[in-house]
């Protein structure tokens, strides 16, 4: 928007900048969305979710398309909703906000300066006065300048006001995790930092249909929610996604495969690595693996995991983030406390190494199917 002189000449610098940014976004989108992924047709994608709407019209979508659909529904059904972040008006680096500014206007869908603490500070203020604020941090690696705003302001707003005020309308979307060539500033998994913070919810989907239902639930939940999107899955595969409005429960895990000998627990993109490890363990070792997708880690579904481990007597937990201080430690401690008399082996953790995320050694760093398989083998043979 140009104030004062509205002639084309006066707008040329702004238009040139817009073209440059749009070109940059398109280039980065192609670069970061074309990474190879193991996620394809699989029992993880095909698992029947009892919480998914039945008998409704569906459409084939990949994850970024499903997220775009969720954002469109949120903006349609809530006139107070606004979507913003770096390059969001042009569709975003991963195209998740594509065409939304054209549909809903620049006062509801807009780009911000490259200032993460400013984005979240503005989002908190908007949510505090009743808006549904959907903020995007372009990469989870760059969320740390806004860390104080999230953990000291957003998470505590309701508590410190004695429930007189809240920022429950705040949702923070951000892509996380390995992508094949991101290096240490475009590959990190920072979920454990936020799972340590009462007052927040932390949600991590594994597939397009899950992403749409969980994102709509996160946006409408009366608590500030961090929604971590596995960037390697944005274009990795597509599936039938309900076309209309639906929500999936936060804090409820899904058992995507039942088994009797060992419980394998994960979330997000790691679910497809665990699937490969489970298939190899069943083929090579003849063991029956139960696979659980947490979907949310704050709150996380303690009852589902405890019930499963009480049945199998064994547990393997895996995520991309480093092992020390990772969320797998919380799961392992809880399983030990609640399933001690049922355990046949120590709880195993298969995680990223305790190093900065490497570029050329990414394949060595990531907890791949062979590392998970070895953990399953050691656990069942203990």
PDB file of N, CA, C and O in Angstrom, residues 66-85 88-89 91 95-111 122 131-136 169 171 173 212 215-220 244-246:
ATOM      1  N   UNK A  66      -2.334 -29.754   1.802  1.00  0.00           N
ATOM      2  CA  UNK A  66      -3.271 -29.986   2.909  1.00  0.00           C
ATOM      3  C   UNK A  66      -3.182 -28.858   3.938  1.00  0.00           C
ATOM      4  O   UNK A  66      -4.211 -28.415   4.492  1.00  0.00           O
ATOM      5  N   UNK A  67      -1.970 -28.381   4.190  1.00  0.00           N
ATOM      6  CA  UNK A  67      -1.798 -27.260   5.108  1.00  0.00           C
ATOM      7  C   UNK A  67      -2.422 -25.996   4.534  1.00  0.00           C
ATOM      8  O   UNK A  67      -3.095 -25.232   5.238  1.00  0.00           O
ATOM      9  N   UNK A  68      -2.230 -25.775   3.239  1.00  0.00           N
ATOM     10  CA  UNK A  68      -2.844 -24.634   2.577  1.00  0.00           C
ATOM     11  C   UNK A  68      -4.367 -24.689   2.705  1.00  0.00           C
ATOM     12  O   UNK A  68      -5.029 -23.671   2.967  1.00  0.00           O
ATOM     13  N   UNK A  69      -4.921 -25.880   2.548  1.00  0.00           N
ATOM     14  CA  UNK A  69      -6.370 -26.050   2.688  1.00  0.00           C
ATOM     15  C   UNK A  69      -6.831 -25.747   4.106  1.00  0.00           C
ATOM     16  O   UNK A  69      -7.863 -25.089   4.312  1.00  0.00           O
ATOM     17  N   UNK A  70      -6.079 -26.204   5.089  1.00  0.00           N
ATOM     18  CA  UNK A  70      -6.426 -25.928   6.483  1.00  0.00           C
ATOM     19  C   UNK A  70      -6.400 -24.431   6.775  1.00  0.00           C
ATOM     20  O   UNK A  70      -7.295 -23.894   7.443  1.00  0.00           O
ATOM     21  N   UNK A  71      -5.372 -23.745   6.267  1.00  0.00           N
ATOM     22  CA  UNK A  71      -5.269 -22.303   6.480  1.00  0.00           C
ATOM     23  C   UNK A  71      -6.424 -21.568   5.813  1.00  0.00           C
ATOM     24  O   UNK A  71      -6.983 -20.617   6.372  1.00  0.00           O
ATOM     25  N   UNK A  72      -6.803 -22.012   4.615  1.00  0.00           N
ATOM     26  CA  UNK A  72      -7.932 -21.381   3.921  1.00  0.00           C
ATOM     27  C   UNK A  72      -9.227 -21.553   4.718  1.00  0.00           C
ATOM     28  O   UNK A  72     -10.002 -20.598   4.877  1.00  0.00           O
ATOM     29  N   UNK A  73      -9.453 -22.743   5.246  1.00  0.00           N
ATOM     30  CA  UNK A  73     -10.660 -22.983   6.045  1.00  0.00           C
ATOM     31  C   UNK A  73     -10.639 -22.137   7.317  1.00  0.00           C
ATOM     32  O   UNK A  73     -11.660 -21.560   7.709  1.00  0.00           O
ATOM     33  N   UNK A  74      -9.478 -22.047   7.951  1.00  0.00           N
ATOM     34  CA  UNK A  74      -9.373 -21.243   9.173  1.00  0.00           C
ATOM     35  C   UNK A  74      -9.704 -19.779   8.898  1.00  0.00           C
ATOM     36  O   UNK A  74     -10.402 -19.125   9.676  1.00  0.00           O
ATOM     37  N   UNK A  75      -9.218 -19.256   7.783  1.00  0.00           N
ATOM     38  CA  UNK A  75      -9.482 -17.858   7.431  1.00  0.00           C
ATOM     39  C   UNK A  75     -10.937 -17.655   7.011  1.00  0.00           C
ATOM     40  O   UNK A  75     -11.532 -16.602   7.273  1.00  0.00           O
ATOM     41  N   UNK A  76     -11.537 -18.659   6.379  1.00  0.00           N
ATOM     42  CA  UNK A  76     -12.937 -18.563   5.962  1.00  0.00           C
ATOM     43  C   UNK A  76     -13.888 -18.584   7.150  1.00  0.00           C
ATOM     44  O   UNK A  76     -14.892 -17.869   7.176  1.00  0.00           O
ATOM     45  N   UNK A  77     -13.597 -19.429   8.123  1.00  0.00           N
ATOM     46  CA  UNK A  77     -14.539 -19.669   9.219  1.00  0.00           C
ATOM     47  C   UNK A  77     -14.331 -18.747  10.417  1.00  0.00           C
ATOM     48  O   UNK A  77     -15.151 -18.747  11.333  1.00  0.00           O
ATOM     49  N   UNK A  78     -13.257 -17.991  10.416  1.00  0.00           N
ATOM     50  CA  UNK A  78     -12.960 -17.106  11.547  1.00  0.00           C
ATOM     51  C   UNK A  78     -12.512 -15.757  10.991  1.00  0.00           C
ATOM     52  O   UNK A  78     -11.389 -15.612  10.521  1.00  0.00           O
ATOM     53  N   UNK A  79     -13.389 -14.787  11.041  1.00  0.00           N
ATOM     54  CA  UNK A  79     -13.094 -13.473  10.467  1.00  0.00           C
ATOM     55  C   UNK A  79     -11.993 -12.732  11.230  1.00  0.00           C
ATOM     56  O   UNK A  79     -11.433 -11.765  10.723  1.00  0.00           O
ATOM     57  N   UNK A  80     -11.676 -13.200  12.439  1.00  0.00           N
ATOM     58  CA  UNK A  80     -10.600 -12.558  13.197  1.00  0.00           C
ATOM     59  C   UNK A  80      -9.243 -13.174  12.901  1.00  0.00           C
ATOM     60  O   UNK A  80      -8.221 -12.709  13.405  1.00  0.00           O
ATOM     61  N   UNK A  81      -9.218 -14.237  12.097  1.00  0.00           N
ATOM     62  CA  UNK A  81      -7.967 -14.941  11.821  1.00  0.00           C
ATOM     63  C   UNK A  81      -7.099 -14.133  10.864  1.00  0.00           C
ATOM     64  O   UNK A  81      -7.588 -13.536   9.896  1.00  0.00           O
ATOM     65  N   UNK A  82      -5.794 -14.145  11.137  1.00  0.00           N
ATOM     66  CA  UNK A  82      -4.818 -13.511  10.254  1.00  0.00           C
ATOM     67  C   UNK A  82      -3.586 -14.399  10.161  1.00  0.00           C
ATOM     68  O   UNK A  82      -3.227 -15.094  11.113  1.00  0.00           O
ATOM     69  N   UNK A  83      -2.959 -14.388   8.994  1.00  0.00           N
ATOM     70  CA  UNK A  83      -1.810 -15.234   8.708  1.00  0.00           C
ATOM     71  C   UNK A  83      -0.656 -14.357   8.266  1.00  0.00           C
ATOM     72  O   UNK A  83      -0.807 -13.543   7.355  1.00  0.00           O
ATOM     73  N   UNK A  84       0.513 -14.524   8.890  1.00  0.00           N
ATOM     74  CA  UNK A  84       1.628 -13.642   8.573  1.00  0.00           C
ATOM     75  C   UNK A  84       2.960 -14.303   8.895  1.00  0.00           C
ATOM     76  O   UNK A  84       3.050 -15.250   9.665  1.00  0.00           O
ATOM     77  N   UNK A  85       4.000 -13.780   8.274  1.00  0.00           N
ATOM     78  CA  UNK A  85       5.353 -14.278   8.457  1.00  0.00           C
ATOM     79  C   UNK A  85       6.197 -13.844   7.277  1.00  0.00           C
ATOM     80  O   UNK A  85       5.714 -13.172   6.358  1.00  0.00           O
ATOM     81  N   UNK A  88       5.146 -14.698   3.476  1.00  0.00           N
ATOM     82  CA  UNK A  88       3.856 -15.381   3.496  1.00  0.00           C
ATOM     83  C   UNK A  88       2.919 -14.860   2.402  1.00  0.00           C
ATOM     84  O   UNK A  88       2.185 -15.627   1.772  1.00  0.00           O
ATOM     85  N   UNK A  89       2.937 -13.567   2.152  1.00  0.00           N
ATOM     86  CA  UNK A  89       2.032 -12.995   1.151  1.00  0.00           C
ATOM     87  C   UNK A  89       2.266 -13.573  -0.235  1.00  0.00           C
ATOM     88  O   UNK A  89       1.340 -13.637  -1.051  1.00  0.00           O
ATOM     89  N   UNK A  91       3.152 -16.650  -0.812  1.00  0.00           N
ATOM     90  CA  UNK A  91       2.947 -18.090  -0.785  1.00  0.00           C
ATOM     91  C   UNK A  91       3.895 -18.832   0.124  1.00  0.00           C
ATOM     92  O   UNK A  91       3.696 -20.009   0.407  1.00  0.00           O
ATOM     93  N   UNK A  95       5.318 -22.776  -0.139  1.00  0.00           N
ATOM     94  CA  UNK A  95       4.058 -22.579  -0.855  1.00  0.00           C
ATOM     95  C   UNK A  95       2.821 -22.887  -0.011  1.00  0.00           C
ATOM     96  O   UNK A  95       1.724 -23.039  -0.549  1.00  0.00           O
ATOM     97  N   UNK A  96       2.970 -22.973   1.293  1.00  0.00           N
ATOM     98  CA  UNK A  96       1.828 -23.329   2.150  1.00  0.00           C
ATOM     99  C   UNK A  96       0.757 -22.242   2.193  1.00  0.00           C
ATOM    100  O   UNK A  96      -0.409 -22.525   2.472  1.00  0.00           O
ATOM    101  N   UNK A  97       1.128 -20.993   1.937  1.00  0.00           N
ATOM    102  CA  UNK A  97       0.151 -19.900   1.961  1.00  0.00           C
ATOM    103  C   UNK A  97      -0.173 -19.388   0.557  1.00  0.00           C
ATOM    104  O   UNK A  97      -0.673 -18.279   0.390  1.00  0.00           O
ATOM    105  N   UNK A  98       0.077 -20.214  -0.433  1.00  0.00           N
ATOM    106  CA  UNK A  98      -0.130 -19.822  -1.824  1.00  0.00           C
ATOM    107  C   UNK A  98      -1.588 -19.416  -2.090  1.00  0.00           C
ATOM    108  O   UNK A  98      -2.520 -20.111  -1.680  1.00  0.00           O
ATOM    109  N   UNK A  99      -1.765 -18.259  -2.721  1.00  0.00           N
ATOM    110  CA  UNK A  99      -3.062 -17.719  -3.150  1.00  0.00           C
ATOM    111  C   UNK A  99      -3.952 -17.221  -2.004  1.00  0.00           C
ATOM    112  O   UNK A  99      -5.067 -16.756  -2.262  1.00  0.00           O
ATOM    113  N   UNK A 100      -3.489 -17.291  -0.786  1.00  0.00           N
ATOM    114  CA  UNK A 100      -4.352 -16.882   0.326  1.00  0.00           C
ATOM    115  C   UNK A 100      -4.465 -15.364   0.442  1.00  0.00           C
ATOM    116  O   UNK A 100      -5.519 -14.846   0.820  1.00  0.00           O
ATOM    117  N   UNK A 101      -3.395 -14.632   0.123  1.00  0.00           N
ATOM    118  CA  UNK A 101      -3.506 -13.174   0.155  1.00  0.00           C
ATOM    119  C   UNK A 101      -4.510 -12.693  -0.887  1.00  0.00           C
ATOM    120  O   UNK A 101      -5.308 -11.779  -0.629  1.00  0.00           O
ATOM    121  N   UNK A 102      -4.498 -13.321  -2.064  1.00  0.00           N
ATOM    122  CA  UNK A 102      -5.437 -12.934  -3.113  1.00  0.00           C
ATOM    123  C   UNK A 102      -6.883 -13.198  -2.688  1.00  0.00           C
ATOM    124  O   UNK A 102      -7.795 -12.445  -3.050  1.00  0.00           O
ATOM    125  N   UNK A 103      -7.105 -14.255  -1.915  1.00  0.00           N
ATOM    126  CA  UNK A 103      -8.462 -14.620  -1.505  1.00  0.00           C
ATOM    127  C   UNK A 103      -8.967 -13.802  -0.322  1.00  0.00           C
ATOM    128  O   UNK A 103     -10.166 -13.496  -0.234  1.00  0.00           O
ATOM    129  N   UNK A 104      -8.073 -13.457   0.601  1.00  0.00           N
ATOM    130  CA  UNK A 104      -8.523 -12.854   1.855  1.00  0.00           C
ATOM    131  C   UNK A 104      -8.010 -11.436   2.085  1.00  0.00           C
ATOM    132  O   UNK A 104      -8.371 -10.804   3.074  1.00  0.00           O
ATOM    133  N   UNK A 105      -7.161 -10.953   1.199  1.00  0.00           N
ATOM    134  CA  UNK A 105      -6.709  -9.584   1.301  1.00  0.00           C
ATOM    135  C   UNK A 105      -5.423  -9.418   2.090  1.00  0.00           C
ATOM    136  O   UNK A 105      -5.073 -10.248   2.941  1.00  0.00           O
ATOM    137  N   UNK A 106      -4.736  -8.303   1.796  1.00  0.00           N
ATOM    138  CA  UNK A 106      -3.429  -8.043   2.400  1.00  0.00           C
ATOM    139  C   UNK A 106      -3.512  -7.612   3.852  1.00  0.00           C
ATOM    140  O   UNK A 106      -2.494  -7.544   4.530  1.00  0.00           O
ATOM    141  N   UNK A 107      -4.724  -7.321   4.348  1.00  0.00           N
ATOM    142  CA  UNK A 107      -4.844  -6.976   5.762  1.00  0.00           C
ATOM    143  C   UNK A 107      -4.981  -8.218   6.637  1.00  0.00           C
ATOM    144  O   UNK A 107      -4.871  -8.122   7.855  1.00  0.00           O
ATOM    145  N   UNK A 108      -5.201  -9.398   6.016  1.00  0.00           N
ATOM    146  CA  UNK A 108      -5.329 -10.641   6.785  1.00  0.00           C
ATOM    147  C   UNK A 108      -4.229 -11.638   6.474  1.00  0.00           C
ATOM    148  O   UNK A 108      -3.948 -12.520   7.290  1.00  0.00           O
ATOM    149  N   UNK A 109      -3.615 -11.529   5.319  1.00  0.00           N
ATOM    150  CA  UNK A 109      -2.507 -12.407   4.941  1.00  0.00           C
ATOM    151  C   UNK A 109      -1.385 -11.513   4.432  1.00  0.00           C
ATOM    152  O   UNK A 109      -1.509 -10.891   3.379  1.00  0.00           O
ATOM    153  N   UNK A 110      -0.291 -11.435   5.172  1.00  0.00           N
ATOM    154  CA  UNK A 110       0.732 -10.459   4.814  1.00  0.00           C
ATOM    155  C   UNK A 110       2.122 -10.915   5.227  1.00  0.00           C
ATOM    156  O   UNK A 110       2.296 -11.744   6.134  1.00  0.00           O
ATOM    157  N   UNK A 111       3.100 -10.356   4.547  1.00  0.00           N
ATOM    158  CA  UNK A 111       4.503 -10.635   4.849  1.00  0.00           C
ATOM    159  C   UNK A 111       5.001  -9.687   5.925  1.00  0.00           C
ATOM    160  O   UNK A 111       4.513  -8.553   6.052  1.00  0.00           O
ATOM    161  N   UNK A 122       4.315  -9.463  17.822  1.00  0.00           N
ATOM    162  CA  UNK A 122       3.089  -8.974  17.198  1.00  0.00           C
ATOM    163  C   UNK A 122       1.963 -10.001  17.334  1.00  0.00           C
ATOM    164  O   UNK A 122       0.814  -9.650  17.626  1.00  0.00           O
ATOM    165  N   UNK A 131      -7.723 -11.609  18.430  1.00  0.00           N
ATOM    166  CA  UNK A 131      -7.530 -12.135  17.080  1.00  0.00           C
ATOM    167  C   UNK A 131      -7.021 -13.577  17.123  1.00  0.00           C
ATOM    168  O   UNK A 131      -6.402 -14.005  18.106  1.00  0.00           O
ATOM    169  N   UNK A 132      -7.305 -14.310  16.066  1.00  0.00           N
ATOM    170  CA  UNK A 132      -6.692 -15.619  15.875  1.00  0.00           C
ATOM    171  C   UNK A 132      -5.440 -15.396  15.045  1.00  0.00           C
ATOM    172  O   UNK A 132      -5.516 -15.143  13.840  1.00  0.00           O
ATOM    173  N   UNK A 133      -4.297 -15.434  15.697  1.00  0.00           N
ATOM    174  CA  UNK A 133      -3.022 -15.098  15.071  1.00  0.00           C
ATOM    175  C   UNK A 133      -2.298 -16.376  14.650  1.00  0.00           C
ATOM    176  O   UNK A 133      -1.966 -17.212  15.501  1.00  0.00           O
ATOM    177  N   UNK A 134      -2.072 -16.523  13.350  1.00  0.00           N
ATOM    178  CA  UNK A 134      -1.343 -17.677  12.816  1.00  0.00           C
ATOM    179  C   UNK A 134      -0.014 -17.158  12.278  1.00  0.00           C
ATOM    180  O   UNK A 134       0.051 -16.563  11.200  1.00  0.00           O
ATOM    181  N   UNK A 135       1.032 -17.353  13.042  1.00  0.00           N
ATOM    182  CA  UNK A 135       2.350 -16.821  12.696  1.00  0.00           C
ATOM    183  C   UNK A 135       3.213 -17.923  12.097  1.00  0.00           C
ATOM    184  O   UNK A 135       3.186 -19.063  12.566  1.00  0.00           O
ATOM    185  N   UNK A 136       3.982 -17.569  11.076  1.00  0.00           N
ATOM    186  CA  UNK A 136       4.915 -18.524  10.492  1.00  0.00           C
ATOM    187  C   UNK A 136       6.346 -18.078  10.755  1.00  0.00           C
ATOM    188  O   UNK A 136       6.712 -16.942  10.471  1.00  0.00           O
ATOM    189  N   UNK A 169      -5.482 -17.740  21.137  1.00  0.00           N
ATOM    190  CA  UNK A 169      -5.674 -17.678  19.695  1.00  0.00           C
ATOM    191  C   UNK A 169      -4.388 -17.726  18.890  1.00  0.00           C
ATOM    192  O   UNK A 169      -4.413 -17.562  17.666  1.00  0.00           O
ATOM    193  N   UNK A 171      -1.211 -19.463  17.152  1.00  0.00           N
ATOM    194  CA  UNK A 171      -0.610 -20.675  16.600  1.00  0.00           C
ATOM    195  C   UNK A 171       0.662 -20.275  15.862  1.00  0.00           C
ATOM    196  O   UNK A 171       0.655 -19.329  15.073  1.00  0.00           O
ATOM    197  N   UNK A 173       3.384 -21.731  13.285  1.00  0.00           N
ATOM    198  CA  UNK A 173       3.760 -22.777  12.344  1.00  0.00           C
ATOM    199  C   UNK A 173       5.237 -22.625  11.986  1.00  0.00           C
ATOM    200  O   UNK A 173       5.717 -21.520  11.768  1.00  0.00           O
ATOM    201  N   UNK A 212      -3.649 -31.553   8.132  1.00  0.00           N
ATOM    202  CA  UNK A 212      -4.814 -30.676   8.002  1.00  0.00           C
ATOM    203  C   UNK A 212      -5.674 -30.712   9.261  1.00  0.00           C
ATOM    204  O   UNK A 212      -6.031 -29.670   9.821  1.00  0.00           O
ATOM    205  N   UNK A 215      -3.724 -29.235  12.306  1.00  0.00           N
ATOM    206  CA  UNK A 215      -3.521 -27.787  12.222  1.00  0.00           C
ATOM    207  C   UNK A 215      -4.811 -27.039  12.541  1.00  0.00           C
ATOM    208  O   UNK A 215      -4.788 -26.038  13.275  1.00  0.00           O
ATOM    209  N   UNK A 216      -5.938 -27.483  12.017  1.00  0.00           N
ATOM    210  CA  UNK A 216      -7.201 -26.819  12.341  1.00  0.00           C
ATOM    211  C   UNK A 216      -7.502 -26.925  13.834  1.00  0.00           C
ATOM    212  O   UNK A 216      -7.990 -25.975  14.450  1.00  0.00           O
ATOM    213  N   UNK A 217      -7.184 -28.073  14.436  1.00  0.00           N
ATOM    214  CA  UNK A 217      -7.378 -28.221  15.879  1.00  0.00           C
ATOM    215  C   UNK A 217      -6.448 -27.294  16.652  1.00  0.00           C
ATOM    216  O   UNK A 217      -6.842 -26.698  17.663  1.00  0.00           O
ATOM    217  N   UNK A 218      -5.206 -27.155  16.178  1.00  0.00           N
ATOM    218  CA  UNK A 218      -4.244 -26.283  16.849  1.00  0.00           C
ATOM    219  C   UNK A 218      -4.691 -24.830  16.787  1.00  0.00           C
ATOM    220  O   UNK A 218      -4.606 -24.085  17.777  1.00  0.00           O
ATOM    221  N   UNK A 219      -5.167 -24.403  15.617  1.00  0.00           N
ATOM    222  CA  UNK A 219      -5.608 -23.017  15.455  1.00  0.00           C
ATOM    223  C   UNK A 219      -6.795 -22.705  16.363  1.00  0.00           C
ATOM    224  O   UNK A 219      -6.903 -21.607  16.928  1.00  0.00           O
ATOM    225  N   UNK A 220      -7.671 -23.676  16.563  1.00  0.00           N
ATOM    226  CA  UNK A 220      -8.885 -23.461  17.337  1.00  0.00           C
ATOM    227  C   UNK A 220      -8.746 -23.827  18.806  1.00  0.00           C
ATOM    228  O   UNK A 220      -9.667 -23.595  19.597  1.00  0.00           O
ATOM    229  N   UNK A 244     -13.396 -31.161   3.321  1.00  0.00           N
ATOM    230  CA  UNK A 244     -14.030 -30.147   4.151  1.00  0.00           C
ATOM    231  C   UNK A 244     -13.288 -29.852   5.433  1.00  0.00           C
ATOM    232  O   UNK A 244     -12.090 -30.109   5.578  1.00  0.00           O
ATOM    233  N   UNK A 245     -14.026 -29.326   6.382  1.00  0.00           N
ATOM    234  CA  UNK A 245     -13.502 -28.889   7.678  1.00  0.00           C
ATOM    235  C   UNK A 245     -13.544 -30.043   8.672  1.00  0.00           C
ATOM    236  O   UNK A 245     -14.591 -30.660   8.878  1.00  0.00           O
ATOM    237  N   UNK A 246     -12.419 -30.357   9.268  1.00  0.00           N
ATOM    238  CA  UNK A 246     -12.388 -31.393  10.310  1.00  0.00           C
ATOM    239  C   UNK A 246     -11.195 -31.140  11.217  1.00  0.00           C
ATOM    240  O   UNK A 246     -10.240 -30.452  10.851  1.00  0.00           O
TER     241      UNK A 246
END
